[in-house]
Amino acid sequence: MTQAKVTLPVLRDMKARREPITWLTAYDYPTAQAMDQSGIDMILVGDSLGMTVLGYETTLPVTMDEMVVFTGAVSRAVKRAFVVGDMPFMSYQAEPAEAIRNAGRLLAQGGADAVKLEGGARLAHVVEAITNAGIPVFGHIGLTPQSASQLGGYRAQARTEETARRLVEDARALERAGAVALLVECVPPDACRLVHEALEIPILGLGSGLDCDGQLLIVHDMLGMFDRFTPKFVKKYASLGEEMRTAFTAYREEVKSGAFPTAAHTYSMAQESAG
């Protein structure tokens, strides 16, 4: 495992030699630090924090100020991983100048290495504007949660030949606009393969099969810490939510019974020296 900082050229080299890229979300200092020390290649400070951390029903209420704070916490923990900060809802859709300012905040104040925004060809002009300002942009197509109501809910996309063709067109438009990488979320593997074959930039998948250059998972999903719903594509690598409840219950019972704290958890008065 290399300790060198992951950069865009490193990600492109990984794609070229077919080394899968590992990507996880993180929203706080200790989690990001553990990921970085584990050799995770990229960390996404996703607006998914609105649901997993802040308790919103969707990602839509997340603000730019909140994204800057959480991105900063993650970036301060990271020595190696490539950090991508999410552009929240309505931080980039209104006009390119505002999008540039907000993207700049994620780099200048949040310490991110790049930003990510949702949308296909219709957002290509925004990607181009941000790129021309010197800010690396990750595209995001397929299931785009900020547009879930328009898409008919949180459901798989590009499940027909026609919609798969449009997915490829969106991907090509983003690459032409200057996107440095692309997240393809919740589409059939065949559709993701078409995107992968059509583009030269790294393609990362979230619930889209193996035919891409790397994988992303939401950390609270893979650790079993978010139980509101679990997407089909999630593999749980731990059940930390259950372990936390067990620990909290044991603590409550010991405090109630007087079993905690013991003498081992308290301080003694200093003895004064005689004469």
Coordinates of N, CA, C and O in Angstrom, one line a residue, residues 196-265:
H196 N -18.5 3.0 -19.4 CA -17.0 2.7 -19.2 C -16.3 2.6 -20.5 O -15.2 3.1 -20.7
E197 N -16.9 2.0 -21.5 CA -16.3 1.8 -22.8 C -16.2 3.1 -23.6 O -15.4 3.2 -24.4
A198 N -17.2 4.0 -23.3 CA -17.3 5.2 -24.1 C -16.4 6.3 -23.6 O -16.1 7.2 -24.4
L199 N -15.9 6.3 -22.4 CA -15.2 7.4 -21.8 C -13.7 7.0 -21.5 O -13.4 5.8 -21.3
E200 N -12.9 8.0 -21.4 CA -11.5 7.8 -21.0 C -11.2 8.1 -19.6 O -10.2 7.7 -19.0
I201 N -12.1 8.9 -18.9 CA -11.9 9.3 -17.5 C -12.3 8.2 -16.6 O -13.0 7.3 -17.0
P202 N -11.8 8.1 -15.4 CA -12.2 7.1 -14.4 C -13.7 7.1 -14.2 O -14.3 8.1 -14.0
I203 N -14.3 5.9 -14.2 CA -15.7 5.7 -13.9 C -15.8 4.9 -12.6 O -15.3 3.8 -12.5
L204 N -16.5 5.5 -11.7 CA -16.7 4.9 -10.4 C -18.2 4.4 -10.3 O -19.1 5.2 -10.7
G205 N -18.4 3.3 -9.7 CA -19.8 2.7 -9.6 C -20.3 2.7 -8.2 O -19.6 2.5 -7.2
L206 N -21.6 3.0 -8.1 CA -22.3 2.8 -6.8 C -23.6 2.1 -7.1 O -24.5 2.6 -7.7
G207 N -23.6 0.8 -6.8 CA -24.7 -0.1 -7.2 C -24.8 -0.3 -8.7 O -25.9 -0.4 -9.2
S208 N -23.7 -0.3 -9.4 CA -23.8 -0.4 -10.9 C -22.9 -1.5 -11.4 O -22.5 -1.5 -12.6
G209 N -22.5 -2.5 -10.6 CA -21.7 -3.6 -11.0 C -20.2 -3.4 -11.1 O -19.7 -2.4 -10.6
L210 N -19.6 -4.4 -11.7 CA -18.1 -4.4 -11.7 C -17.4 -3.8 -12.9 O -16.2 -3.6 -12.9
D211 N -18.2 -3.4 -13.9 CA -17.6 -2.9 -15.1 C -17.4 -1.4 -15.0 O -18.0 -0.6 -15.7
C212 N -16.5 -1.1 -14.2 CA -16.1 0.3 -13.9 C -14.7 0.3 -13.3 O -14.1 -0.8 -13.1
D213 N -14.2 1.5 -12.9 CA -12.8 1.6 -12.4 C -12.7 1.5 -10.9 O -11.6 1.6 -10.4
G214 N -13.8 1.5 -10.2 CA -13.8 1.5 -8.8 C -15.2 1.5 -8.2 O -16.2 1.6 -8.9
Q215 N -15.3 1.4 -6.9 CA -16.5 1.3 -6.2 C -16.7 2.3 -5.1 O -15.7 2.6 -4.4
L216 N -17.9 2.8 -4.9 CA -18.3 3.7 -3.8 C -19.3 3.0 -2.9 O -20.3 2.4 -3.5
L217 N -19.2 3.2 -1.6 CA -20.3 2.8 -0.7 C -20.5 3.9 0.3 O -19.5 4.6 0.7
I218 N -21.7 4.0 0.9 CA -22.0 5.0 1.9 C -21.6 4.3 3.2 O -22.0 3.2 3.6
V219 N -20.7 5.0 4.0 CA -20.1 4.3 5.2 C -21.1 3.9 6.2 O -21.0 2.8 6.8
H220 N -22.2 4.6 6.4 CA -23.2 4.2 7.4 C -24.0 3.0 6.9 O -24.4 2.2 7.8
D221 N -24.1 2.8 5.6 CA -24.7 1.6 5.1 C -23.8 0.4 5.3 O -24.3 -0.7 5.8
M222 N -22.5 0.5 4.9 CA -21.7 -0.7 5.0 C -21.3 -1.1 6.4 O -20.9 -2.2 6.7
L223 N -21.4 -0.1 7.4 CA -21.1 -0.4 8.8 C -22.4 -0.7 9.6 O -22.3 -1.0 10.8
G224 N -23.5 -0.7 8.9 CA -24.8 -1.1 9.7 C -25.2 0.0 10.7 O -25.7 -0.4 11.7
M225 N -25.0 1.2 10.3 CA -25.4 2.3 11.2 C -26.5 3.2 10.7 O -26.9 4.2 11.3
F226 N -27.2 2.8 9.6 CA -28.3 3.5 9.1 C -29.4 2.5 8.7 O -29.2 1.7 7.8
D227 N -30.5 2.5 9.5 CA -31.5 1.4 9.4 C -32.8 1.9 8.8 O -33.8 1.1 8.7
R228 N -32.8 3.1 8.3 CA -34.1 3.6 7.7 C -34.4 2.8 6.4 O -35.6 2.5 6.2
F229 N -33.4 2.5 5.6 CA -33.6 1.6 4.5 C -32.2 1.1 4.1 O -31.2 1.8 4.4
T230 N -32.1 0.0 3.4 CA -30.8 -0.5 2.9 C -30.9 -0.9 1.4 O -31.7 -1.8 1.1
P231 N -30.3 -0.1 0.5 CA -30.3 -0.4 -0.9 C -29.9 -1.9 -1.2 O -29.0 -2.4 -0.4
K232 N -30.4 -2.4 -2.3 CA -30.0 -3.8 -2.7 C -28.5 -4.0 -2.8 O -28.0 -5.0 -2.6
F233 N -27.9 -2.9 -3.3 CA -26.4 -3.1 -3.7 C -25.5 -3.0 -2.5 O -24.3 -3.2 -2.7
V234 N -26.0 -2.7 -1.3 CA -25.1 -2.6 -0.1 C -24.7 -3.9 0.5 O -25.6 -4.8 0.6
K235 N -23.4 -4.1 0.7 CA -23.0 -5.2 1.5 C -22.6 -4.6 2.9 O -21.8 -3.7 3.0
K236 N -23.1 -5.2 4.0 CA -22.7 -4.8 5.3 C -21.5 -5.5 5.8 O -21.5 -6.7 5.9
Y237 N -20.5 -4.7 6.1 CA -19.2 -5.3 6.5 C -19.1 -5.3 8.0 O -18.2 -5.9 8.6
A238 N -20.0 -4.7 8.7 CA -20.1 -4.7 10.2 C -21.5 -4.3 10.6 O -22.3 -3.9 9.8
S239 N -21.8 -4.5 11.9 CA -23.1 -4.1 12.5 C -22.8 -3.2 13.7 O -23.1 -3.5 14.8
L240 N -22.2 -2.1 13.4 CA -21.8 -1.2 14.5 C -23.0 -0.6 15.2 O -22.9 -0.2 16.4
G241 N -24.1 -0.4 14.5 CA -25.3 0.1 15.2 C -25.8 -0.8 16.3 O -26.0 -0.3 17.4
E242 N -25.7 -2.1 16.1 CA -26.1 -3.0 17.1 C -25.1 -3.0 18.2 O -25.4 -3.1 19.4
E243 N -23.8 -3.0 17.9 CA -22.7 -2.9 18.9 C -22.8 -1.7 19.8 O -22.6 -1.7 21.0
M244 N -23.2 -0.6 19.1 CA -23.3 0.7 19.9 C -24.5 0.6 20.9 O -24.4 1.0 22.1
R245 N -25.6 0.0 20.4 CA -26.8 -0.1 21.3 C -26.4 -1.0 22.5 O -26.8 -0.8 23.7
T246 N -25.6 -2.1 22.2 CA -25.2 -3.0 23.3 C -24.3 -2.3 24.3 O -24.5 -2.4 25.5
A247 N -23.4 -1.5 23.8 CA -22.5 -0.7 24.8 C -23.3 0.3 25.6 O -23.1 0.4 26.8
F248 N -24.2 1.0 24.9 CA -25.0 2.1 25.6 C -25.9 1.4 26.7 O -26.0 2.0 27.8
T249 N -26.4 0.3 26.4 CA -27.3 -0.4 27.3 C -26.5 -0.9 28.5 O -26.9 -0.7 29.7
A250 N -25.3 -1.4 28.3 CA -24.4 -1.9 29.4 C -24.0 -0.7 30.3 O -24.1 -0.8 31.5
Y251 N -23.7 0.4 29.7 CA -23.4 1.6 30.5 C -24.5 2.1 31.3 O -24.4 2.4 32.5
R252 N -25.7 2.2 30.7 CA -26.9 2.6 31.5 C -27.1 1.7 32.7 O -27.4 2.2 33.8
E253 N -27.1 0.4 32.5 CA -27.3 -0.6 33.5 C -26.3 -0.4 34.7 O -26.6 -0.5 35.8
E254 N -25.0 -0.2 34.3 CA -24.0 -0.1 35.3 C -24.1 1.2 36.1 O -23.9 1.2 37.3
V255 N -24.5 2.2 35.5 CA -24.7 3.5 36.2 C -25.9 3.4 37.1 O -25.8 3.8 38.3
K256 N -27.0 2.8 36.6 CA -28.2 2.6 37.5 C -27.9 1.8 38.7 O -28.4 2.0 39.8
S257 N -27.1 0.7 38.5 CA -26.9 -0.2 39.6 C -25.7 0.2 40.5 O -25.5 -0.4 41.6
G258 N -25.0 1.2 40.1 CA -23.8 1.6 40.9 C -22.5 0.9 40.6 O -21.5 1.0 41.3
A259 N -22.6 0.0 39.6 CA -21.4 -0.7 39.2 C -20.3 0.1 38.5 O -19.2 -0.3 38.5
F260 N -20.7 1.3 38.1 CA -19.8 2.2 37.4 C -20.0 3.6 38.0 O -21.2 4.0 38.1
P261 N -19.0 4.4 38.4 CA -17.6 4.0 38.3 C -17.1 3.3 39.5 O -17.7 3.4 40.6
T262 N -16.0 2.6 39.3 CA -15.3 1.9 40.4 C -14.1 2.7 40.8 O -13.8 3.7 40.2
A263 N -13.4 2.2 41.8 CA -12.2 2.9 42.3 C -11.2 3.0 41.2 O -10.4 4.0 41.1
A264 N -11.2 2.1 40.2 CA -10.2 2.1 39.1 C -10.5 3.3 38.2 O -9.6 3.7 37.4
H265 N -11.7 3.9 38.3 CA -12.0 5.0 37.4 C -12.1 6.3 38.1 O -12.7 7.3 37.6

